[in-house]
mmCIF file of C-alpha atoms in Angstrom:
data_model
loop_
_atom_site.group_PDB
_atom_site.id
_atom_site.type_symbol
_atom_site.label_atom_id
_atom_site.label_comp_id
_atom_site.label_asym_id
_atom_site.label_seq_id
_atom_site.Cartn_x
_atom_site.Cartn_y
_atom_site.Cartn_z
ATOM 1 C CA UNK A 1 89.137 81.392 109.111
ATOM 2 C CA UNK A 2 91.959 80.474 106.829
ATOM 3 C CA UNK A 3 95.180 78.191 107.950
ATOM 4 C CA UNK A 4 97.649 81.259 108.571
ATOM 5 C CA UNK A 5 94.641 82.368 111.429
ATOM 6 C CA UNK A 6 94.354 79.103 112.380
ATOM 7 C CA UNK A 7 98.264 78.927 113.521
ATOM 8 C CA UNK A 8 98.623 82.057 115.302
ATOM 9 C CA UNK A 9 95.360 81.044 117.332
ATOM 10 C CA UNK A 10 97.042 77.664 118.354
ATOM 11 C CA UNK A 11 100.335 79.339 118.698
ATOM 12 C CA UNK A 12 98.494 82.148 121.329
ATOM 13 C CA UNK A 13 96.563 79.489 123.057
ATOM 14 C CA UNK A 14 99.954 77.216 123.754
ATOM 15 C CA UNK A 15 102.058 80.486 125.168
ATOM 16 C CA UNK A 16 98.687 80.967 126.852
ATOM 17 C CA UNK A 17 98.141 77.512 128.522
ATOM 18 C CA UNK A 18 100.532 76.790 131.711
ATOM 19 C CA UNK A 19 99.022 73.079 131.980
ATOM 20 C CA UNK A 20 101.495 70.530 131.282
ATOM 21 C CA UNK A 21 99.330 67.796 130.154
ATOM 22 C CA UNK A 22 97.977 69.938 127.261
ATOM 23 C CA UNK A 23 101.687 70.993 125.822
ATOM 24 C CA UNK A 24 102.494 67.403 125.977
ATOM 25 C CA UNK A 25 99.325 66.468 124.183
ATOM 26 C CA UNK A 26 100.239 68.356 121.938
ATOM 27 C CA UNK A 27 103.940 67.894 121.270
ATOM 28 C CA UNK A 28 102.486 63.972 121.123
ATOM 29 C CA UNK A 29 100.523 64.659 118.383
ATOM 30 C CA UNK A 30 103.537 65.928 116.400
ATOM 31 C CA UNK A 31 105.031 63.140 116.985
ATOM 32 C CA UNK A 32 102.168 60.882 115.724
ATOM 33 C CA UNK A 33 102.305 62.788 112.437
ATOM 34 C CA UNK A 34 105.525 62.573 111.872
ATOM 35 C CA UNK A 35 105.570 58.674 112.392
ATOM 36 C CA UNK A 36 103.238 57.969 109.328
ATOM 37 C CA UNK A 37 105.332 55.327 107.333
ATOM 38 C CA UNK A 38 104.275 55.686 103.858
ATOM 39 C CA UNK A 39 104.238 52.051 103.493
ATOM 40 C CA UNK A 40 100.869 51.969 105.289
ATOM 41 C CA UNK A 41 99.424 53.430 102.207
ATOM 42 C CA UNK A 42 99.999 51.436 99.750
ATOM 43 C CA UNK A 43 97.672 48.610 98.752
ATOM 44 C CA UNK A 44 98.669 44.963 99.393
ATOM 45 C CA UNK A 45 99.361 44.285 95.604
ATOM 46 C CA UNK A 46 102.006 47.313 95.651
ATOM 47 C CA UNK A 47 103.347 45.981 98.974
ATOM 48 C CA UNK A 48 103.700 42.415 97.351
ATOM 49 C CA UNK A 49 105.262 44.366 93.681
ATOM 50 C CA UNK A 50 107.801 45.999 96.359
ATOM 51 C CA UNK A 51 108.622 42.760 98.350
ATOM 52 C CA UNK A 52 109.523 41.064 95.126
ATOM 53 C CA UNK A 53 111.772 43.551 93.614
ATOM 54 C CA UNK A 54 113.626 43.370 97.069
ATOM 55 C CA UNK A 55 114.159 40.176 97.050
ATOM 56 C CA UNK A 56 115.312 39.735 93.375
ATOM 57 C CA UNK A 57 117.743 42.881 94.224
ATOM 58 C CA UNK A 58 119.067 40.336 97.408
ATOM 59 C CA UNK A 59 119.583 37.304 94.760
ATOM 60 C CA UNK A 60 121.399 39.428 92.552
ATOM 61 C CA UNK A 61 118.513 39.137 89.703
ATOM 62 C CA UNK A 62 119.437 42.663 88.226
ATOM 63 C CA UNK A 63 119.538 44.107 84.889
ATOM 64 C CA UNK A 64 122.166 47.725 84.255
ATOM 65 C CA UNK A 65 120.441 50.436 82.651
ATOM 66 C CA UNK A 66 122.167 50.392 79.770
ATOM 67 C CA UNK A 67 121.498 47.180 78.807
ATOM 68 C CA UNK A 68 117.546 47.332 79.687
ATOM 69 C CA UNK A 69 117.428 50.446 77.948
ATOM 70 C CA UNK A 70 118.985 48.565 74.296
ATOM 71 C CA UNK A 71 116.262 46.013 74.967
ATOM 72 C CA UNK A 72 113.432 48.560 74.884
ATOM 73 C CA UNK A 73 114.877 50.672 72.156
#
């Protein structure tokens, strides 16, 4: 059965379904998905990499484009 199938099943069986619990199972499960930071993927070495830069933005430890672009030129 391919995905499109898939959906109109689910969407049948939810107008279907007059139990509560299951719609709210259900709507909680959206709402799982749709809290997935994208922090929790990365490793702990691109966590610490991203930490760092933060914290040399805060101290003001910044170079322009411009003039990191002349050094690499």
């Amino acid at each position: 059965m391919n995905i499109q199938a898939e959906k109109i099943e689910l969407v049948k069986m939810l107008l279907d379904t007059e139990n509560p619990r299951i719609i709210e199972s259900i709507k909680n499960i959206f709402k799982k998905e749709k809290t997935n930071d994208f922090w929790d993927d990365f490793s702990i070495e691109q966590r610490n990499e991203i930490e760092k830069a933060s914290r040399e933005i805060e101290n003001g430890e910044i170079t322009d484009y411009e003039t990191f672009m002349q050094k690499h030129r």
